[in-house]
PDB file of C-alpha atoms in Angstrom:
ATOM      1  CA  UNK A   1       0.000   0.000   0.000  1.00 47.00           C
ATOM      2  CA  UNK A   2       3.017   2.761   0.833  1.00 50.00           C
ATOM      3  CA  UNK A   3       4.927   1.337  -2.196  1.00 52.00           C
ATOM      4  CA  UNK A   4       1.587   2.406  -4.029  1.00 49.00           C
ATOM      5  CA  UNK A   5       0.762   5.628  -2.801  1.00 51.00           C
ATOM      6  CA  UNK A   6       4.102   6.597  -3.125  1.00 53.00           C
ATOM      7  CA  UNK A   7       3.805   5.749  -6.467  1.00 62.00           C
ATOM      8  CA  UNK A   8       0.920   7.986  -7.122  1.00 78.00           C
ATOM      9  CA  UNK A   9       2.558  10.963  -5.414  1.00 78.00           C
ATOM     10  CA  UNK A  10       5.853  10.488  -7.804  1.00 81.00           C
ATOM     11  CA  UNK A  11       3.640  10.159 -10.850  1.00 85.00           C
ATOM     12  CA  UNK A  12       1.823  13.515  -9.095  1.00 86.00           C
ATOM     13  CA  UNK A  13       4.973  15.551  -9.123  1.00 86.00           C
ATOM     14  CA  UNK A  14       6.077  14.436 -12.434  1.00 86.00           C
ATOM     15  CA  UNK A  15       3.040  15.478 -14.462  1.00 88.00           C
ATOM     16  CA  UNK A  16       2.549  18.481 -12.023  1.00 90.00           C
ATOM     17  CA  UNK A  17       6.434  19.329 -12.737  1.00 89.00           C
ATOM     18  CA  UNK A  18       5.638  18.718 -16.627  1.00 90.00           C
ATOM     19  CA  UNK A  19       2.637  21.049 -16.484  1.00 91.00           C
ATOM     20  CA  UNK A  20       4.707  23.721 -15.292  1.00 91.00           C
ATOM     21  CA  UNK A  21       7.554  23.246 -17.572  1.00 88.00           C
ATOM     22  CA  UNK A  22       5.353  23.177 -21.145  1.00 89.00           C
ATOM     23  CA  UNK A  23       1.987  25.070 -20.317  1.00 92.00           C
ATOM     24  CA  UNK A  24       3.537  28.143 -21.083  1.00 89.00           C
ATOM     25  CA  UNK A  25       5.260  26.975 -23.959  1.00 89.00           C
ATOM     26  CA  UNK A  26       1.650  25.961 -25.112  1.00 91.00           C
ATOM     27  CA  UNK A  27       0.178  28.877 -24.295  1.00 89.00           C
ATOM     28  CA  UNK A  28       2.727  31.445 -26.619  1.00 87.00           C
ATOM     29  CA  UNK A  29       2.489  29.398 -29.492  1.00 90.00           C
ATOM     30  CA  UNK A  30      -1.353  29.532 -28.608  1.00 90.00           C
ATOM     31  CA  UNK A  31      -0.913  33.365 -28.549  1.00 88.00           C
ATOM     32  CA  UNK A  32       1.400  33.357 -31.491  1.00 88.00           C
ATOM     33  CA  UNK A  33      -1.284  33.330 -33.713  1.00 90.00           C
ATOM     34  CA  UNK A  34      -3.682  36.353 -31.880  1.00 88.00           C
ATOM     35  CA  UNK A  35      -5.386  38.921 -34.063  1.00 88.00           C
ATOM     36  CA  UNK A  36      -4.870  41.499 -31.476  1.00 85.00           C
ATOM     37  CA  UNK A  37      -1.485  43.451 -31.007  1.00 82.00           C
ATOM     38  CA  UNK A  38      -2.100  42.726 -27.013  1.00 78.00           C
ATOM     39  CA  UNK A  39      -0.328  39.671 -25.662  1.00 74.00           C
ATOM     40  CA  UNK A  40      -2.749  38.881 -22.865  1.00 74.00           C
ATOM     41  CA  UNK A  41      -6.265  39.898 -24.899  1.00 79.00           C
ATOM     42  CA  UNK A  42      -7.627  37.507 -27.405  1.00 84.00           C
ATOM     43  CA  UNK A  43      -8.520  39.121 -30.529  1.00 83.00           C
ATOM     44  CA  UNK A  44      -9.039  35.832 -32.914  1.00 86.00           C
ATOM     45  CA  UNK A  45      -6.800  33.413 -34.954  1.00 87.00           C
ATOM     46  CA  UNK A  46      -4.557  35.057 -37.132  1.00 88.00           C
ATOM     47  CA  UNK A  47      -1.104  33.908 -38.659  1.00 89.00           C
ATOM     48  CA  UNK A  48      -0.042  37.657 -39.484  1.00 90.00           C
ATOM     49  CA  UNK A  49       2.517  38.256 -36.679  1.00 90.00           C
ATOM     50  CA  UNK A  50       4.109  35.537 -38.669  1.00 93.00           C
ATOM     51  CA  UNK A  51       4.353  37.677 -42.346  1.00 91.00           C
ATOM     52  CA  UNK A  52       5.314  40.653 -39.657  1.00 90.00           C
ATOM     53  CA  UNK A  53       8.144  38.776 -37.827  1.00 90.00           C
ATOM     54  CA  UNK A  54       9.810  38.139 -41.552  1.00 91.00           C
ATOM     55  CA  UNK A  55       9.543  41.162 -42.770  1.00 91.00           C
ATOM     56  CA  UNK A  56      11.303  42.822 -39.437  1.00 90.00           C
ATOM     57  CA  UNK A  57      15.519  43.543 -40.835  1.00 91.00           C
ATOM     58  CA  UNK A  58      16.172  44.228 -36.907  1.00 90.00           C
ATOM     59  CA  UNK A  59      15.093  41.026 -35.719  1.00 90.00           C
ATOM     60  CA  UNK A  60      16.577  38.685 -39.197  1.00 91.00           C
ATOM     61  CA  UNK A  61      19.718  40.379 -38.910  1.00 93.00           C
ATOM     62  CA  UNK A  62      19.831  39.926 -35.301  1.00 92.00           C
ATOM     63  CA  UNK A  63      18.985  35.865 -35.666  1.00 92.00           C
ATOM     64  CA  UNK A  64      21.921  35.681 -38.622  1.00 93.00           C
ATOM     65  CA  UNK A  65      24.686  37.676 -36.363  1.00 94.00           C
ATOM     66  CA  UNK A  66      23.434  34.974 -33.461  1.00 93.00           C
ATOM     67  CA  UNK A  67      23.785  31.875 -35.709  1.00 92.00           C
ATOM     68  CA  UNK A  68      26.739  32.997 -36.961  1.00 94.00           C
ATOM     69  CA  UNK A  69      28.553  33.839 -33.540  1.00 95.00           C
ATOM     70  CA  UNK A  70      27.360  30.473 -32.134  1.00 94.00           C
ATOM     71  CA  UNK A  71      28.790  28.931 -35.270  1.00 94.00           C
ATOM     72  CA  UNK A  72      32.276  30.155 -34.683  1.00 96.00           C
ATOM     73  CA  UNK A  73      32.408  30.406 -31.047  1.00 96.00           C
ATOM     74  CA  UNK A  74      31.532  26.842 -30.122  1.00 95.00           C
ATOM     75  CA  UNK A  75      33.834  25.861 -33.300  1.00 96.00           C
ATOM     76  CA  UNK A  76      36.485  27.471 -31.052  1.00 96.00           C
ATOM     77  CA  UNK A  77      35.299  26.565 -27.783  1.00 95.00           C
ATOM     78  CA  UNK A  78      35.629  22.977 -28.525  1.00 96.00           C
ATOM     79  CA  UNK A  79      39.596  23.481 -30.454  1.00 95.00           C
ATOM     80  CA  UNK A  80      40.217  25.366 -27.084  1.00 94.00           C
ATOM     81  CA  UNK A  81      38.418  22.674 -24.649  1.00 94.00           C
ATOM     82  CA  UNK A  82      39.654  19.982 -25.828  1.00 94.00           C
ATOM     83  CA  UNK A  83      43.449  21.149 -25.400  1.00 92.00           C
ATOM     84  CA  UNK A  84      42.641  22.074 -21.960  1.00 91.00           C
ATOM     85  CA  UNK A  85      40.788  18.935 -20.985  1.00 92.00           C
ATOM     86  CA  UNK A  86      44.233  16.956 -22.488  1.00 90.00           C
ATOM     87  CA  UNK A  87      45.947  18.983 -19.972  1.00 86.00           C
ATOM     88  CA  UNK A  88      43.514  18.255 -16.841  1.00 87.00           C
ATOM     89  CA  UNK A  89      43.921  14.960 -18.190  1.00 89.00           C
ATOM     90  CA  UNK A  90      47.180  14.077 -19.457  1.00 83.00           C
ATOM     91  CA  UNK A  91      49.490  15.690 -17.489  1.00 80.00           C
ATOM     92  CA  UNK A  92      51.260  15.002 -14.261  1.00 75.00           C
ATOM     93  CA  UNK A  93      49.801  16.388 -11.325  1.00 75.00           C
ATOM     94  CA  UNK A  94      51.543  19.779 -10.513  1.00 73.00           C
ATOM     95  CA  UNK A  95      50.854  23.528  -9.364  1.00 79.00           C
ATOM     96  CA  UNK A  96      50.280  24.562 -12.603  1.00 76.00           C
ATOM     97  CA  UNK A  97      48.119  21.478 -13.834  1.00 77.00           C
ATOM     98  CA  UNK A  98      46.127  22.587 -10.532  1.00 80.00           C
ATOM     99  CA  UNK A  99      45.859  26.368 -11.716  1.00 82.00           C
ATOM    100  CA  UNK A 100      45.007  25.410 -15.197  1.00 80.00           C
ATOM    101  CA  UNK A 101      42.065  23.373 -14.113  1.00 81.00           C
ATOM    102  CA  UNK A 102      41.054  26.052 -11.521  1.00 83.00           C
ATOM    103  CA  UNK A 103      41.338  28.784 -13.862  1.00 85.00           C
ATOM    104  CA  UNK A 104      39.648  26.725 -16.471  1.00 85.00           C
ATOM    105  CA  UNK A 105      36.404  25.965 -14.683  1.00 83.00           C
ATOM    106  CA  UNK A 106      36.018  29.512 -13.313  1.00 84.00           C
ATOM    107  CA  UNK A 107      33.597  30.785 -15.605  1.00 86.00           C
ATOM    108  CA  UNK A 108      31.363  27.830 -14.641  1.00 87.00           C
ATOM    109  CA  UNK A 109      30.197  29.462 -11.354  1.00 86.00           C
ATOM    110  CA  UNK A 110      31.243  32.999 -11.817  1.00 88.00           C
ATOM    111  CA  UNK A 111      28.340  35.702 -12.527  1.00 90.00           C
ATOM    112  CA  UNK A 112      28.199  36.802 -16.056  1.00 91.00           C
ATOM    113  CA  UNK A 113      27.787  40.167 -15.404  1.00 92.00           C
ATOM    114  CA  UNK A 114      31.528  39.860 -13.283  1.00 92.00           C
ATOM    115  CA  UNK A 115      32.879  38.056 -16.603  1.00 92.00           C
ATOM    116  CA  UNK A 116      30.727  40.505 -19.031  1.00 92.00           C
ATOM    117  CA  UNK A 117      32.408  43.462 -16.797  1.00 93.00           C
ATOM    118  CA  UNK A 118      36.268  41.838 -17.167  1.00 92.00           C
ATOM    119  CA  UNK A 119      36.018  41.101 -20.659  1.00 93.00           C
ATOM    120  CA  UNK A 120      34.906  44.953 -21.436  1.00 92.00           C
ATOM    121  CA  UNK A 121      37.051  46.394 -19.564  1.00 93.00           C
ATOM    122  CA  UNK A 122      40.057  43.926 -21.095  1.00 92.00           C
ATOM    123  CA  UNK A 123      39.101  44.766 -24.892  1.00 93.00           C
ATOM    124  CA  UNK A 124      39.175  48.747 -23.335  1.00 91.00           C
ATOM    125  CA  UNK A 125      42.904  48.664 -22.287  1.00 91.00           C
ATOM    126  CA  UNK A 126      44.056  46.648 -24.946  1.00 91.00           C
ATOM    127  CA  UNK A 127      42.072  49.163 -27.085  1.00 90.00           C
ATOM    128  CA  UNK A 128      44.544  52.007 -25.715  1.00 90.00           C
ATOM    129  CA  UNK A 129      48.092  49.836 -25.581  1.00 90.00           C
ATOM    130  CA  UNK A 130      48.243  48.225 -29.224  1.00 88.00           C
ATOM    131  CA  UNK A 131      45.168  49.994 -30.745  1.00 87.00           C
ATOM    132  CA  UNK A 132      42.871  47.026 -31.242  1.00 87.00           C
ATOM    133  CA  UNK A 133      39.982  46.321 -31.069  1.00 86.00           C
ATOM    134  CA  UNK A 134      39.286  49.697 -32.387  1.00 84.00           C
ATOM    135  CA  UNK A 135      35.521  49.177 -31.471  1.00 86.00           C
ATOM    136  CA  UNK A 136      33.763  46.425 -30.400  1.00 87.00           C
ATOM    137  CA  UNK A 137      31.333  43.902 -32.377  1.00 88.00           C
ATOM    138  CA  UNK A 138      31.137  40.546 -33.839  1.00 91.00           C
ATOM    139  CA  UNK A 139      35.145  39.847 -33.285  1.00 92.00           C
ATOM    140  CA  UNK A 140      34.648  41.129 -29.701  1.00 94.00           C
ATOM    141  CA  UNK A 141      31.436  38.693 -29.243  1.00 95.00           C
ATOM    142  CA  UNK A 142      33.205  35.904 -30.523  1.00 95.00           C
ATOM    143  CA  UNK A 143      36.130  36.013 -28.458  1.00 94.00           C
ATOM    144  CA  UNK A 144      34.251  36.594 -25.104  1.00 94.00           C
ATOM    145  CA  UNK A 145      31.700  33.691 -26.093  1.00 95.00           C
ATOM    146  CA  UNK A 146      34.339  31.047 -26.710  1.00 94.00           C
ATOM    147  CA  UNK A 147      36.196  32.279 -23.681  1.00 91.00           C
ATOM    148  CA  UNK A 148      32.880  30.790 -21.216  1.00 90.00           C
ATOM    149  CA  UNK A 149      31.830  28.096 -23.675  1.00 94.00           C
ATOM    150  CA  UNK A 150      35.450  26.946 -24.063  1.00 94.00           C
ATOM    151  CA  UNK A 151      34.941  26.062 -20.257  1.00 93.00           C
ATOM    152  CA  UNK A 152      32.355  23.841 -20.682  1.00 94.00           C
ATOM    153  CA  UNK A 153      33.532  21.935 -23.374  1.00 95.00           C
ATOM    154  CA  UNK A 154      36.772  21.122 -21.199  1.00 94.00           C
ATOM    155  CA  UNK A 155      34.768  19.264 -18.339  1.00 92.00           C
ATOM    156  CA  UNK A 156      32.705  16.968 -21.052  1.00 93.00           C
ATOM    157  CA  UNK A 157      35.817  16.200 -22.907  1.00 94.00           C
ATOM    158  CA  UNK A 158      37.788  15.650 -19.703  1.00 93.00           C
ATOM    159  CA  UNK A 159      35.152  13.409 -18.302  1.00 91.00           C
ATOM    160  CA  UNK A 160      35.347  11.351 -21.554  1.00 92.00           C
ATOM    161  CA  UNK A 161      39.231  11.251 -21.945  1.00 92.00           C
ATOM    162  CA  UNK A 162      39.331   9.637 -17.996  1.00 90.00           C
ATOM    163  CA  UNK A 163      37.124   6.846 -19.121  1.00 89.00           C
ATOM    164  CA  UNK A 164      39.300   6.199 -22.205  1.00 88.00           C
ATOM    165  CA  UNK A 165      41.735   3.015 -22.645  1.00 86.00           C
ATOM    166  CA  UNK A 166      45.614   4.570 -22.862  1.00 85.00           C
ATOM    167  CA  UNK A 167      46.634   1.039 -23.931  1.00 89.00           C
ATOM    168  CA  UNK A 168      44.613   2.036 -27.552  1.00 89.00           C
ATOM    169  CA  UNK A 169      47.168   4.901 -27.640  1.00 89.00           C
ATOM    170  CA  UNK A 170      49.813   3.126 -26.682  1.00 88.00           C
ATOM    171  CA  UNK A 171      49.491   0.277 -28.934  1.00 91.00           C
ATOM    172  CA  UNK A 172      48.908   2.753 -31.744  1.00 90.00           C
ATOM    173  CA  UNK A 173      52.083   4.078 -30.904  1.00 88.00           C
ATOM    174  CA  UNK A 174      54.327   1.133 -30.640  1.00 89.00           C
ATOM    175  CA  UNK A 175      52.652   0.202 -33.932  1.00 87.00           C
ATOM    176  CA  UNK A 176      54.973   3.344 -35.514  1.00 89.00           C
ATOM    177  CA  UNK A 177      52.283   6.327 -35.259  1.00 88.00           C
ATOM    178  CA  UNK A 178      53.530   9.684 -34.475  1.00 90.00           C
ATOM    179  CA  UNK A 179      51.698  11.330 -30.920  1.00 87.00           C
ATOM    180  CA  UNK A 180      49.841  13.661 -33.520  1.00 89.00           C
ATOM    181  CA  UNK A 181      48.701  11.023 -36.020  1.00 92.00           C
ATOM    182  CA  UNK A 182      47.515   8.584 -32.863  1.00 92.00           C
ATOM    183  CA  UNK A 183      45.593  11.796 -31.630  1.00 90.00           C
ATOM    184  CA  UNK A 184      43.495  12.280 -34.891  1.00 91.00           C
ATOM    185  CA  UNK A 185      43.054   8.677 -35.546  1.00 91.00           C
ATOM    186  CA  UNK A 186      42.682   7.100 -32.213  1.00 91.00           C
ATOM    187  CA  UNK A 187      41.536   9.209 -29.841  1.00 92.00           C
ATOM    188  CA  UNK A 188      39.566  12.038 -31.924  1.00 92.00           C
ATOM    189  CA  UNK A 189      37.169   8.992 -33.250  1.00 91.00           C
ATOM    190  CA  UNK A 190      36.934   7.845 -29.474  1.00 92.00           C
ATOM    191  CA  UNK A 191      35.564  11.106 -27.908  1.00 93.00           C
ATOM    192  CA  UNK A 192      33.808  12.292 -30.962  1.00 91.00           C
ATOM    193  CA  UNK A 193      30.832  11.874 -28.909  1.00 89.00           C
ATOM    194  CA  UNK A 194      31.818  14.559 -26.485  1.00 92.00           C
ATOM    195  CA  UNK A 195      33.055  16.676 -28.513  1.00 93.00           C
ATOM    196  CA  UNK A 196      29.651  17.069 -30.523  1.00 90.00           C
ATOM    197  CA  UNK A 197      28.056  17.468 -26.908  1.00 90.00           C
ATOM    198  CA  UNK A 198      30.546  19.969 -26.265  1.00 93.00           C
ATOM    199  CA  UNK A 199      29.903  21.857 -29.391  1.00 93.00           C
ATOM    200  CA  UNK A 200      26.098  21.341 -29.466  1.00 90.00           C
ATOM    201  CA  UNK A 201      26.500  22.566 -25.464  1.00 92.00           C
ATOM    202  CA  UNK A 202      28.491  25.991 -26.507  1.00 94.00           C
ATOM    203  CA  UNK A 203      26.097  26.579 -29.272  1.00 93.00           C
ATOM    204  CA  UNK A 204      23.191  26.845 -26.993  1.00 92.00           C
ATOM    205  CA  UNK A 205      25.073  28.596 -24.493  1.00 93.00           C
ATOM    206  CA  UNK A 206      25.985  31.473 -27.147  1.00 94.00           C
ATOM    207  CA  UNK A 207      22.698  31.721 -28.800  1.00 92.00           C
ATOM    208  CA  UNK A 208      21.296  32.306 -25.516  1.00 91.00           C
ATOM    209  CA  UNK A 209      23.393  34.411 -24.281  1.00 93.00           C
ATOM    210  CA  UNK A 210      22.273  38.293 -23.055  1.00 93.00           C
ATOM    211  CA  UNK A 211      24.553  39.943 -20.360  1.00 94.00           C
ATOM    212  CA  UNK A 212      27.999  38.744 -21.865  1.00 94.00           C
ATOM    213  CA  UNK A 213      26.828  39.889 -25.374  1.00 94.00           C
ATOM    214  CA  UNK A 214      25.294  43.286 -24.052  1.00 93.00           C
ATOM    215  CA  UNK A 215      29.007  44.197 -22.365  1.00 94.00           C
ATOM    216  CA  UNK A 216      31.011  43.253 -25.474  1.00 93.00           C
ATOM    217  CA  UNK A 217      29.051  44.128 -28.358  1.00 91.00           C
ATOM    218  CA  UNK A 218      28.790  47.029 -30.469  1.00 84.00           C
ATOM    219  CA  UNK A 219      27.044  48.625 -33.107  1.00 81.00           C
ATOM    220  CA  UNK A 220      26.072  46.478 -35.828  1.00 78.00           C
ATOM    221  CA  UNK A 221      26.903  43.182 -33.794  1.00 84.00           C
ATOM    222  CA  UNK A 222      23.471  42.995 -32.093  1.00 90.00           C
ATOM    223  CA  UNK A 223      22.085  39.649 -31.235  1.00 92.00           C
ATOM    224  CA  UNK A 224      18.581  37.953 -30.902  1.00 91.00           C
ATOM    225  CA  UNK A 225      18.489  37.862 -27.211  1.00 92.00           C
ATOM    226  CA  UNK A 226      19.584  41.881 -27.191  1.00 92.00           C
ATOM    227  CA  UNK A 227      16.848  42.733 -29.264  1.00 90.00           C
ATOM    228  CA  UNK A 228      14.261  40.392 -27.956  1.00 88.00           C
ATOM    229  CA  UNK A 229      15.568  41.819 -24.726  1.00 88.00           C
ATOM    230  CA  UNK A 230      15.086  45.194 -25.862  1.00 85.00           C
ATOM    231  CA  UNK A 231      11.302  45.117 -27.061  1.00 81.00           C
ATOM    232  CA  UNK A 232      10.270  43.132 -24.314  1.00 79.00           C
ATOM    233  CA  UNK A 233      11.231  46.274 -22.205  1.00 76.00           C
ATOM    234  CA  UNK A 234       9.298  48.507 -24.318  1.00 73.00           C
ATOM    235  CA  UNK A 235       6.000  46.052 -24.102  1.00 72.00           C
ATOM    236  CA  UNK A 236       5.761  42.452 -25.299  1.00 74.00           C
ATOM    237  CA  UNK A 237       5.012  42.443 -28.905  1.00 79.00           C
ATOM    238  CA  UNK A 238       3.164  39.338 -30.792  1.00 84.00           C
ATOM    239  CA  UNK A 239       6.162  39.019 -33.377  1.00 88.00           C
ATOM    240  CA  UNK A 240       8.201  37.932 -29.804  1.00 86.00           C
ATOM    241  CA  UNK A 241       5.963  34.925 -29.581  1.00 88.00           C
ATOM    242  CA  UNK A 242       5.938  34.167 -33.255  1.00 90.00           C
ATOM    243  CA  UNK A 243       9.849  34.240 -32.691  1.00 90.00           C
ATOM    244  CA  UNK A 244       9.757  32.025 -29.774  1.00 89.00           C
ATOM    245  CA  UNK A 245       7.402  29.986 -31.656  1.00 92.00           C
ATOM    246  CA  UNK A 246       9.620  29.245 -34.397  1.00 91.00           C
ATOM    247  CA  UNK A 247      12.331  28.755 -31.848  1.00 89.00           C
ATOM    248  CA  UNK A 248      10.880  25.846 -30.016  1.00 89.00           C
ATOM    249  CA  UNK A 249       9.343  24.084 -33.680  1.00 92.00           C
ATOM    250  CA  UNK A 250      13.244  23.924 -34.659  1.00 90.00           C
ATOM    251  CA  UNK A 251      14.486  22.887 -31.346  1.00 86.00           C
ATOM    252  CA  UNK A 252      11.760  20.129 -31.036  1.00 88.00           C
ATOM    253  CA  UNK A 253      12.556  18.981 -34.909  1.00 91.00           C
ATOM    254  CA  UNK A 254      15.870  18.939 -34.281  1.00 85.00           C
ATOM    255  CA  UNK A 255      15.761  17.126 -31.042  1.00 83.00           C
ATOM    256  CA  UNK A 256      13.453  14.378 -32.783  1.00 89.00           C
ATOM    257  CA  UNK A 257      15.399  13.799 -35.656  1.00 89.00           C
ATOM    258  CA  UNK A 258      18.467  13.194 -33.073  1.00 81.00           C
ATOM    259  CA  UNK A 259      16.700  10.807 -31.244  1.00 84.00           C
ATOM    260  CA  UNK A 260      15.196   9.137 -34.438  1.00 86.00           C
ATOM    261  CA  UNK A 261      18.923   8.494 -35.489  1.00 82.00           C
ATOM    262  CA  UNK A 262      20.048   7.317 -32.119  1.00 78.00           C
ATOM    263  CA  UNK A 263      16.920   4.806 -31.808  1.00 83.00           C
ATOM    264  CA  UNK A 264      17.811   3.493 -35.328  1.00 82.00           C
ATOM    265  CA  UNK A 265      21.517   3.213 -34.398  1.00 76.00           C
ATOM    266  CA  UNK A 266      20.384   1.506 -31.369  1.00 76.00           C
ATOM    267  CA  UNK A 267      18.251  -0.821 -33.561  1.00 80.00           C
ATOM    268  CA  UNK A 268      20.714  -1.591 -36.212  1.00 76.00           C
ATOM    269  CA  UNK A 269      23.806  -2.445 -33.241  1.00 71.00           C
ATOM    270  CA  UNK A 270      21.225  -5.297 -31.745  1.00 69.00           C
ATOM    271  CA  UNK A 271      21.876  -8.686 -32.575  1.00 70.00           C
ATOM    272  CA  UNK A 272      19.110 -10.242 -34.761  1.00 66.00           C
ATOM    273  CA  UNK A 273      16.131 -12.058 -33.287  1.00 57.00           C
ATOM    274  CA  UNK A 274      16.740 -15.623 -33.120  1.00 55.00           C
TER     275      UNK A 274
END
């Protein structure tokens, strides 16, 4: 009977927990398509916040300068995390393996708005001593997004790389390959997993980022979250929830065609059915 009822109050808290999570989800793509320019009145079904999201320049130039800073960012986030995680990993315990890591996963539990501030106020002094960057933007972004994401990408490659088997390398390496040629044919192919985790990881984390982005951007370099930012302050407009809309159809496509290949890789690795 208390095996049952705790049961119930599990299944409770997980639909209850669910409910929370995805009822407001439902209810902006709901309000996506409202007649009426006021978020919270319904004015009837209408798709033309839609035709007025696509013909806004601030708010397609603002998704392209996102995509492409999350592009590039977790591209160098992962080049950068993976050398670091080889060094948490690798190397011999010392005081500077121990400073490395420390300094490494910093980022991960300091405020944005302290590493927003640091990173302005960097790009300023270097400014005045060698005269770049002359202004801030897109270059600016980049740099201060793959400086956090980097972080994160060096504790899931690290976490992989301690579960690996060094007699692989070894072997590979008694067998005549070079350190370099066992690292792109040995262990690359081994924690190719991580690595897309790590990128897929950074890419999130720069697409959504806001207070890092408002503290080294400039003009011309603004991105989605600045702007949706931005409008939301002067009143919630219905093209917002079209946006968001559109946002969570990709992200839930996306996420099912990953788990559609993984379920038929699954399927395929199973031994036939006697």
């Amino acid at each position: 009977m208390s095996r049952l009822s705790k049961l119930s109050f599990s299944t409770i808290m997980l639909w209850a927990g669910m409910f929370f999570l995805y009822a407001p989800m439902l209810i902006l793509v709901i309000y996506s398509f409202n007649e009426s320019k006021l978020v919270t009145v319904w004015g009837g079904f209408s798709p033309k916040w839609y035709g007025e999201l696509f013909r806004d320049q601030q708010i397609l130039d603002a998704v392209w300068t996102s995509l492409k800073v999350a592009f590039f960012a977790s591209t160098m986030a992962v080049v950068l995390g993976t050398m670091a995680a080889f060094v948490m990993t690798r190397f011999k315990r010392s005081w500077g393996k121990i400073t490395l890591s420390n300094m490494i996963t910093a980022p991960l539990v300091m405020p944005e708005v302290i590493t927003g501030l640091s990173l302005l106020l960097l790009f300023i002094h270097m400014a005045d001593l060698f005269g770049w960057p002359k202004e801030r933007g897109m270059m600016t972004v980049w740099i201060a997004h793959s400086t956090f994401c980097a972080s994160y990408v060096a504790v899931v490659v690290s976490a992989r790389l301690r579960e690996l088997d060094l007699s692989i390398e070894e072997a590979a390496q008694d067998l005549g390959a070079t350190p370099l040629k066992t690292f792109f044919y040995i262990t690359v192919p081994m924690i190719s997993p991580s690595l897309a985790a790590g990128w897929l990881l950074s890419f999130s984390l720069s697409l959504d980022d806001l207070v890092i982005a408002s503290f080294t951007s400039g003009p011309g370099a603004t991105t989605l979250p600045m702007v949706v930012f931005s409008s939301v302050r002067m009143g919630v407009s219905p093209k917002i929830n079209a946006l968001a809309t559109l946002i969570i159809l990709t992200v839930s496509l996306i996420a099912f065609i990953c788990w559609y290949l993984a379920r038929r890789s699954e399927r395929k690795s199973l031994p036939p059915a006697m």
